[in-house]
Short mmCIF file of C-alpha atoms and ligand atoms in Angstrom, two decimals:
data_model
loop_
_atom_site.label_atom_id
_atom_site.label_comp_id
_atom_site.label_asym_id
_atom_site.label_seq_id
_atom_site.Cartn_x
_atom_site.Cartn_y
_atom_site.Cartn_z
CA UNK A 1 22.21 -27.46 6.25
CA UNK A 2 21.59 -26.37 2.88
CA UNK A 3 19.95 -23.39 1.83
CA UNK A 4 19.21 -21.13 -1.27
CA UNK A 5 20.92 -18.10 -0.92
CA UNK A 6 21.75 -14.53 -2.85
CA UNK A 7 25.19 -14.82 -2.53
CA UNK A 8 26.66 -11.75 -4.12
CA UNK A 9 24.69 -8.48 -5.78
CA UNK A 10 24.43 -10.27 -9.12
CA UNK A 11 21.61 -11.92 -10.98
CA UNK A 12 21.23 -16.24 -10.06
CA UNK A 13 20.89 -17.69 -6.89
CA UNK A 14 23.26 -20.20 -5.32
CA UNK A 15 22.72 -23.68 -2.97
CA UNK A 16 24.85 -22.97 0.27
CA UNK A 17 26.14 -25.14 2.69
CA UNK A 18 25.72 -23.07 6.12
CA UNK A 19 25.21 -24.08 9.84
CA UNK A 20 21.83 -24.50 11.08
CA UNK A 21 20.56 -21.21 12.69
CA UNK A 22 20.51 -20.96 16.43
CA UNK A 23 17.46 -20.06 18.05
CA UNK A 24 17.54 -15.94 19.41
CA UNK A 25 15.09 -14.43 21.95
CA UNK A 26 11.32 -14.10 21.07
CA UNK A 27 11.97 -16.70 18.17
CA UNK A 28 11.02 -19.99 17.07
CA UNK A 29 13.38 -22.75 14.83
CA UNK A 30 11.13 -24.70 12.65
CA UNK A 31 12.15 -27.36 10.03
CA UNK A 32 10.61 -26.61 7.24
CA UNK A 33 8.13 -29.03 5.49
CA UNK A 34 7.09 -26.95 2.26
CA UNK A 35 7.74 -23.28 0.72
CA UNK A 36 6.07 -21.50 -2.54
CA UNK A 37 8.13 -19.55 -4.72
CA UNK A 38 6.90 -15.89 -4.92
CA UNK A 39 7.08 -13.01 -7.95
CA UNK A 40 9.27 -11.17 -5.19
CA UNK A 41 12.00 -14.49 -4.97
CA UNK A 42 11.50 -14.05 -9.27
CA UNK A 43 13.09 -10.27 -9.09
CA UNK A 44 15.53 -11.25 -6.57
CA UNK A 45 16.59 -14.11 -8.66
CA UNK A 46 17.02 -11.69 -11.67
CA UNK A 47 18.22 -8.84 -9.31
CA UNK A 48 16.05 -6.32 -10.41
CA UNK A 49 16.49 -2.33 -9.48
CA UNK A 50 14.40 -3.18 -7.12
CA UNK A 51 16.00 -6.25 -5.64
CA UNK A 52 19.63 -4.35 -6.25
CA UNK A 53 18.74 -1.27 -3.82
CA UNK A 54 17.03 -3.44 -0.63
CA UNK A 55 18.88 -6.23 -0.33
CA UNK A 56 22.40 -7.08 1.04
CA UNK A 57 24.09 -10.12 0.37
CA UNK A 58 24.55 -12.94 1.90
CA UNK A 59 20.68 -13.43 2.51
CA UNK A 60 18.50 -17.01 2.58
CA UNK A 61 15.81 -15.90 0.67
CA UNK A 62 12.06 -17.12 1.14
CA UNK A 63 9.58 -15.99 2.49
CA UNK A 64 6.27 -18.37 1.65
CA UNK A 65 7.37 -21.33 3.74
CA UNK A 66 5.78 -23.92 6.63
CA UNK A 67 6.81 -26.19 8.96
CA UNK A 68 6.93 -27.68 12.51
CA UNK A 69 8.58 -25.72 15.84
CA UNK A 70 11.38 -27.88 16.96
CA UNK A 71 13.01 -24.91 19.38
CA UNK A 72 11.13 -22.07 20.83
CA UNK A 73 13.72 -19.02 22.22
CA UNK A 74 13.76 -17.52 25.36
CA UNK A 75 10.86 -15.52 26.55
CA UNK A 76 8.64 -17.19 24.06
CA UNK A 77 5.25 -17.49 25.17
CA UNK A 78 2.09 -18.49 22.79
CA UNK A 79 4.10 -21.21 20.81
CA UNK A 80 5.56 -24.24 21.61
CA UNK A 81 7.42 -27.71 20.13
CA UNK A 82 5.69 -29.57 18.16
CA UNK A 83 3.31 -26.61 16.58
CA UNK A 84 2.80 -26.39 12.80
CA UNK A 85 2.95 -23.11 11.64
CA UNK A 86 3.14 -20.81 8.27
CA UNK A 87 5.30 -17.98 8.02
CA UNK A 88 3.77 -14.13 7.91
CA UNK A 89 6.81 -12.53 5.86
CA UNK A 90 6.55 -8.84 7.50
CA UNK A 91 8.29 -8.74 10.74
CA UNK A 92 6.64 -5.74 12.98
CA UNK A 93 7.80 -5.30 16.58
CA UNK A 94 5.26 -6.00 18.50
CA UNK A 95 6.16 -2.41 20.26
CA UNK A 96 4.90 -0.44 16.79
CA UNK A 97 2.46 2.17 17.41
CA UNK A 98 0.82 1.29 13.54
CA UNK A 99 0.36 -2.13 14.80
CA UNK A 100 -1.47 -1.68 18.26
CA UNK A 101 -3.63 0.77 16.01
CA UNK A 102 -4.71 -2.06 13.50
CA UNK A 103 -2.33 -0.56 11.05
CA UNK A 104 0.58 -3.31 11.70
CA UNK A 105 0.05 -4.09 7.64
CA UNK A 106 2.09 -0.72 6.78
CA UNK A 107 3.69 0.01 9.47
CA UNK A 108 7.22 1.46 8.37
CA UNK A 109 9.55 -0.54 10.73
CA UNK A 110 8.25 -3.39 8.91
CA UNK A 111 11.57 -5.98 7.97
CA UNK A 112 10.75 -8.85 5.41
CA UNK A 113 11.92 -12.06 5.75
CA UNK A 114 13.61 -13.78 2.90
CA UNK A 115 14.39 -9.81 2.02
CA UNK A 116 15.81 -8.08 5.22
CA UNK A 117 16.68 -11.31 7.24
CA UNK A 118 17.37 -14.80 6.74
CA UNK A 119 14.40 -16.47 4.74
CA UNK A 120 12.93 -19.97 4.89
CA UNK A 121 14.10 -21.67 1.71
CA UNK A 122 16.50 -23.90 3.72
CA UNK A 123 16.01 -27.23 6.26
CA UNK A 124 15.75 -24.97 9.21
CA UNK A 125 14.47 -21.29 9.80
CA UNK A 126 14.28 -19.16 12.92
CA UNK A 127 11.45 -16.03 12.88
CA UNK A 128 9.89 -14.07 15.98
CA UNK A 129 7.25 -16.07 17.39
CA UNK A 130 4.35 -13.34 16.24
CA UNK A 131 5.46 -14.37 12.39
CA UNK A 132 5.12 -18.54 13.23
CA UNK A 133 0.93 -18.68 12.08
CA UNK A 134 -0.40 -21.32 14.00
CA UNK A 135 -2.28 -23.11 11.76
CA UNK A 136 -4.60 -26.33 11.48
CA UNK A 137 -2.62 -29.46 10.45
CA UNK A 138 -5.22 -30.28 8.24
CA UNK A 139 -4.76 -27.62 5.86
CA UNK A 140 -2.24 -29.92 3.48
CA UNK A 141 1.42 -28.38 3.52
CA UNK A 142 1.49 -27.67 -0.26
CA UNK A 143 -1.37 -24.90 0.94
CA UNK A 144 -0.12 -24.04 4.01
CA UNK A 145 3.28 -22.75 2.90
CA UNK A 146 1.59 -19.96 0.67
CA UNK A 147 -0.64 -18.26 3.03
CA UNK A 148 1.36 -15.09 3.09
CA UNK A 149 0.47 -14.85 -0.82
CA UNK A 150 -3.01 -16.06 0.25
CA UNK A 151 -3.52 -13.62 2.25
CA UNK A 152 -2.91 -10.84 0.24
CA UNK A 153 -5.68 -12.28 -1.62
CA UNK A 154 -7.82 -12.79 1.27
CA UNK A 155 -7.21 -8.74 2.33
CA UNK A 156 -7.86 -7.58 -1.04
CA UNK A 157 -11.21 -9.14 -1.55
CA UNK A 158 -12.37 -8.78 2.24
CA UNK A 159 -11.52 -4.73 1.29
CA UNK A 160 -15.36 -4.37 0.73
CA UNK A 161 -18.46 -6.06 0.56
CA UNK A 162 -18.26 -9.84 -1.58
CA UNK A 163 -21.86 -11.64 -1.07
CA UNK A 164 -24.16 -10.93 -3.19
CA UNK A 165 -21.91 -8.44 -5.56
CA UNK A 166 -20.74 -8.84 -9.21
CA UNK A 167 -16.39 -8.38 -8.84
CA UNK A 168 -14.17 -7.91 -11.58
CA UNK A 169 -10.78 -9.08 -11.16
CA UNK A 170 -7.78 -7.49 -13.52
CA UNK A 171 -4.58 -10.64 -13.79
CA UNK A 172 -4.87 -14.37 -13.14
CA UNK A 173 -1.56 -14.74 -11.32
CA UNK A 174 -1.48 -16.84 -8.12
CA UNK A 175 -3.09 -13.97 -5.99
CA UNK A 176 -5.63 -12.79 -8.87
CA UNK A 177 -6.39 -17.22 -8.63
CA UNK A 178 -6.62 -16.85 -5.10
CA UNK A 179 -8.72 -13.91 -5.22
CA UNK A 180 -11.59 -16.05 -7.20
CA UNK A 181 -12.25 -18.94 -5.51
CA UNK A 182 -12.21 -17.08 -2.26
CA UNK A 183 -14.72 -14.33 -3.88
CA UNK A 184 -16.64 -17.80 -4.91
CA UNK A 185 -16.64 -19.03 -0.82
CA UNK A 186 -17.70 -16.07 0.22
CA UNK A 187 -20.95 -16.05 -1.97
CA UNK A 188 -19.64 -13.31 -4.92
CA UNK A 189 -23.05 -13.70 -7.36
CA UNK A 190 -20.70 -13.35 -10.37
CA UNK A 191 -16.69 -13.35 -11.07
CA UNK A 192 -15.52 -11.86 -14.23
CA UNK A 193 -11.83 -11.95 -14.34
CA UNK A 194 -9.69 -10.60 -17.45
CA UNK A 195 -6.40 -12.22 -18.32
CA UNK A 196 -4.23 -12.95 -21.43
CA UNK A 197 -2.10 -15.77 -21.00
CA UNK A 198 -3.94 -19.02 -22.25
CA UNK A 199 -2.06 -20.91 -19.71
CA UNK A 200 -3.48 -18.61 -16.98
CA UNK A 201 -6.60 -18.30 -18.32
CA UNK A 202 -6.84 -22.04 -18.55
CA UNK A 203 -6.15 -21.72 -14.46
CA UNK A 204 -8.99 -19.53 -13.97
CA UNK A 205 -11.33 -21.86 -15.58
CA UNK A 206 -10.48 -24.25 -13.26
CA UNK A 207 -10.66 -22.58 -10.01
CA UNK A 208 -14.31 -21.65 -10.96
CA UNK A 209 -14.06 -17.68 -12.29
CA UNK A 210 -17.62 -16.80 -14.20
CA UNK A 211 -16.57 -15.05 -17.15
CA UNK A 212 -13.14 -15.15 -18.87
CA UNK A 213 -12.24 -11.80 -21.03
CA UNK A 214 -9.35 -12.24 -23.11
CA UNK A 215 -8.27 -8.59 -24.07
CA UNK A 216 -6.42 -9.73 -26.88
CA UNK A 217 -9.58 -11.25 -28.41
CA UNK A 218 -12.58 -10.01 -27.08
CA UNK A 219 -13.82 -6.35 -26.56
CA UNK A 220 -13.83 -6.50 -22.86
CA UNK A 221 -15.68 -2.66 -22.36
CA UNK A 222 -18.50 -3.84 -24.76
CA UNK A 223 -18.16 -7.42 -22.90
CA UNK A 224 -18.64 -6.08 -19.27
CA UNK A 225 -21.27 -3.03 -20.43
CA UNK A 226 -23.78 -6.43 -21.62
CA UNK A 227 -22.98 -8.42 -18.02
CA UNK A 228 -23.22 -5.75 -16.08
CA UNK A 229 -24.60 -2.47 -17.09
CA UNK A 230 -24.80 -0.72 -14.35
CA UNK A 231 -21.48 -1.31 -13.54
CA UNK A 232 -19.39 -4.20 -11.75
CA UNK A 233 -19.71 -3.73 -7.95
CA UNK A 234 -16.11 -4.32 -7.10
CA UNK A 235 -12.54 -4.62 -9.23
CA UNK A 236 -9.95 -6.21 -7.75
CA UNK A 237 -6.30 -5.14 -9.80
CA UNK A 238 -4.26 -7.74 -9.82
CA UNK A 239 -2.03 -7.24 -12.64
CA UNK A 240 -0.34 -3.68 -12.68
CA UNK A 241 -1.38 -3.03 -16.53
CA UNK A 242 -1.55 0.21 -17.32
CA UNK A 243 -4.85 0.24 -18.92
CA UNK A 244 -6.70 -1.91 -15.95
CA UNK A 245 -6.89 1.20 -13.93
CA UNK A 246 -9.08 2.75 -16.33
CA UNK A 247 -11.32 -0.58 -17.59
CA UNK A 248 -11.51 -0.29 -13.47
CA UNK A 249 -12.55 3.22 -13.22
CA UNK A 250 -15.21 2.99 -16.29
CA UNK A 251 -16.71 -0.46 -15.36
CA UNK A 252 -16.70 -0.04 -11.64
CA UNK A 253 -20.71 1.18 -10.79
CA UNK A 254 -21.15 4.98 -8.16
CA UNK A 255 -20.33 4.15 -5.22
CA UNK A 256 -18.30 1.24 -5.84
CA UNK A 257 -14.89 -0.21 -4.83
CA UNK A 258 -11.25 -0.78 -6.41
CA UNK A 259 -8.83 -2.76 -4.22
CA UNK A 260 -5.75 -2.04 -5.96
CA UNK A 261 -2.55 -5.20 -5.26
CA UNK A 262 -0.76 -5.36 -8.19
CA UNK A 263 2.25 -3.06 -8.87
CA UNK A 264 2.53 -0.89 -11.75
CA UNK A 265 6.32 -0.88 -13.74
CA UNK A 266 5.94 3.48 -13.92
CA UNK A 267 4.65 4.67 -10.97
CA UNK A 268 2.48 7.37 -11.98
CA UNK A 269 -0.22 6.50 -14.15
CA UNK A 270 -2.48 9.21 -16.51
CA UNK A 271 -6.40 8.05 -14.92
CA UNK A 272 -9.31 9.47 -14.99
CA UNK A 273 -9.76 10.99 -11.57
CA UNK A 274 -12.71 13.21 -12.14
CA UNK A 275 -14.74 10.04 -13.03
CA UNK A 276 -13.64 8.18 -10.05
CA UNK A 277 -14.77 11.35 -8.05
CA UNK A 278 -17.97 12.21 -9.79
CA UNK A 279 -18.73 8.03 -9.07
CA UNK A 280 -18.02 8.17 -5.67
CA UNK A 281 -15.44 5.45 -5.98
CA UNK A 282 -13.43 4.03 -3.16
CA UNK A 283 -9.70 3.47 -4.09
CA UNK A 284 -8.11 1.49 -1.93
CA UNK A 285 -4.20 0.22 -1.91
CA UNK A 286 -3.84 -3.04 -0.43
CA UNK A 287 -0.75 -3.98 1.22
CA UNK A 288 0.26 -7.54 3.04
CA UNK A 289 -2.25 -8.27 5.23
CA UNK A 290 -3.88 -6.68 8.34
CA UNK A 291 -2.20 -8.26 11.48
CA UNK A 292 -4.02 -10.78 12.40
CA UNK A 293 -7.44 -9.96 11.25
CA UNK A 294 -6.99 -11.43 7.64
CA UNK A 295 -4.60 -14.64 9.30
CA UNK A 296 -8.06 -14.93 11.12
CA UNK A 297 -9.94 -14.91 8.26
CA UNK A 298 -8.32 -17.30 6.08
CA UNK A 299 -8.37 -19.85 8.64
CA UNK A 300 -12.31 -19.81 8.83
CA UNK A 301 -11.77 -19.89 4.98
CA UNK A 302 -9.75 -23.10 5.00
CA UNK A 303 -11.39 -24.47 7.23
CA UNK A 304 -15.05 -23.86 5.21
CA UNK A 305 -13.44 -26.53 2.73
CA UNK A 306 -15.20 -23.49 0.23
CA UNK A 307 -12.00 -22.85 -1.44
CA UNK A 308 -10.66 -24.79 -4.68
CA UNK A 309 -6.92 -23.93 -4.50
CA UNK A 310 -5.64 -27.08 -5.96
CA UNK A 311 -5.59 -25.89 -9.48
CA UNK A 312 -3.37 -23.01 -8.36
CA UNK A 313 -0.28 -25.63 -7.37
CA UNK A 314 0.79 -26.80 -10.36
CA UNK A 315 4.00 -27.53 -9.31
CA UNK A 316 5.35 -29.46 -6.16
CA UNK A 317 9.28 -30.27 -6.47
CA UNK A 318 12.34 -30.63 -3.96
CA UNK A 319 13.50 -26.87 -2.83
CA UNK A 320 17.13 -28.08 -4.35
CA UNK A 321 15.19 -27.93 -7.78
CA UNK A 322 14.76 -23.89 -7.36
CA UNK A 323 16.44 -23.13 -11.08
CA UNK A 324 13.87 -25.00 -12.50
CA UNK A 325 10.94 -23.29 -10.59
CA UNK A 326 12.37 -19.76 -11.76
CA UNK A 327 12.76 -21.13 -15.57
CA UNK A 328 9.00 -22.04 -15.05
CA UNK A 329 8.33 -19.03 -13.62
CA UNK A 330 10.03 -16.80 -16.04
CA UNK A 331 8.35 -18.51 -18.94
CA UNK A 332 4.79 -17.91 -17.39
CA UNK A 333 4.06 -21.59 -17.36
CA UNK A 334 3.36 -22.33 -13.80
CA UNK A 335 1.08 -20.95 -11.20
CA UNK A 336 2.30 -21.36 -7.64
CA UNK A 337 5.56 -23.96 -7.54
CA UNK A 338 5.69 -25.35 -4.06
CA UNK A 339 9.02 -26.39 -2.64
CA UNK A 340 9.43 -29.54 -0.48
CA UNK A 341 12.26 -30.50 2.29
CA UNK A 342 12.86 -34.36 2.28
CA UNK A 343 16.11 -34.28 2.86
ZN1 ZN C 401 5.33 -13.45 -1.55
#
């Protein structure tokens, strides 16, 4: 089969020829019928430091992928052939301590696929059963494949309360996208979102945000102090700019919430910590998502038919195509690109 594949600890990607994986213990095969391209396959692509310390070549990469069960492994139990499923990319045994505790989302035995094993951009793909999402074959495949970025979304706004509340979101990438139309279906009274790109912002217009600030243009503190005085109830950080965590802290009313998801390049930041105490603020880091409570949750969400992620895939091309997807990518001129597997 073929496959995209880090071949050696360099920058680039290459297309592989490699045998089809056999099926291990505890594991499902699936042929894949769609995968999404993540920011994470964008650093290994460019082999960041990042990329350069964690992973070791040969690896498939992908990790955002769907398809249908065509082999289950031995001792397999809750799947079975002929089961569409999406891929959760953190693989936790399911002996972990942090996961029978509800904590399985940062539990540190935690292996990522496309990462620490084999990934799904290829025809075939074996992962533990527990990682095979079962999931409604009328959610289309272009959607299904990103659920693991999806969900991150969906745990980042479920971190608090959503109906009813005014939530700022920092960074219209895919998961800041995500993040507002799933605020929307879950009865948010107001979405203000701040992004620069026109591209993106052009994205958030269309998957329904409230109020566009454009911090190049507009004077977003003056902006948000008129549409919300006392304060936005929520901020959701979704892009890892150095000044959203203090917009965050200022704008964010006493006893409020920030749900922090995006990563930050330095990873110490100067903020205003005495404000965030004297306001009572919740700070919350958001990691992957809880195991299986938020897999639970997005399914009611797709199934609600609430949630306008169309506008989000602007991009559906064959897998083979991947150097185009990361010039896209690179450029900031595409939202999420979804992979197909006709072939
Ligand atoms: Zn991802």
């Amino acid at each position: 089969m073929k496959a995209i594949a880090k071949v050696r600890p360099a920058p680039g990607v290459e297309i592989v020829e490699v045998p089809e994986p056999a099926v291990r213990p505890g594991c499902v095969k699936l042929k894949l019928e769609a995968a999404s391209v993540c920011g994470t396959d964008l650093h290994i692509y460019q082999w960041d430091a990042w990329s350069a310390s964690r992973i070791k070549p040969p690896r498939i990469i992908g990790h955002e992928f769907c398809g249908t069960i065509v082999e289950v492994g031995e001792g397999v139990s809750d799947r079975q052939v002929g089961d569409f499923v999406a891929s959760e990319s953190h693989i936790v045994p399911r002996t972990s301590e942090y996961l029978k505790r509800g904590l399985g989302h940062v539990a540190p035995e935690t292996s990522i696929l496309g990462v620490d094993v084999d990934g799904g951009f290829a025809t075939y793909a074996v992962i533990p059963e527990d990682n095979a999402r079962l999931t409604d074959r009328s959610v289309p495949i272009k959607i299904a494949a990103f659920q693991d970025a999806l969900g991150n979304a969906v745990h980042t706004v479920m971190d608090g309360p959503v109906a009813g509340q005014t939530i700022l979101i920092t960074g219209m990438g895919p998961i800041g996208l995500f993040a507002v139309t799933i605020c929307k279906a879950l009865g948010a009274e107001k979405v203000i979102v701040t992004e620069v790109s026109p591209y993106r912002i052009g994205l958030a217009e269309a998957v329904g945000a409230d109020v566009i600030l454009n911090p190049t243009k507009d004077d977003v503190a003056s902006e948000l102090r008129r549409i919300a005085p006392q304060g936005v109830d929520g901020t959701l950080e979704m892009s890892g700019h150095p000044s959203s965590m203090d917009l965050a802290i200022d704008h964010t009313r006493p006893g409020g919430r920030i749900s922090l998801l995006g990563l930050f390049k330095d990873n110490c930041q100067t903020i205003n910590l005495n404000q965030a105490i004297f306001k009572g603020l919740a700070i919350h880091g958001i990691v992957g998502r809880k195991l299986w409570e938020t897999w639970d949750q997005m399914g009611e969400l797709l199934a609600s038919g609430k949630l306008n992620l169309d506008p989000v895939v602007t991009h559906v091309m064959p897998y083979l195509e991947f150097e185009r997807a990361m010039e896209l990518m690179s450029a900031g001129q595409a939202g999420k690109v979804v992979f197909t597997f006709d072939d």
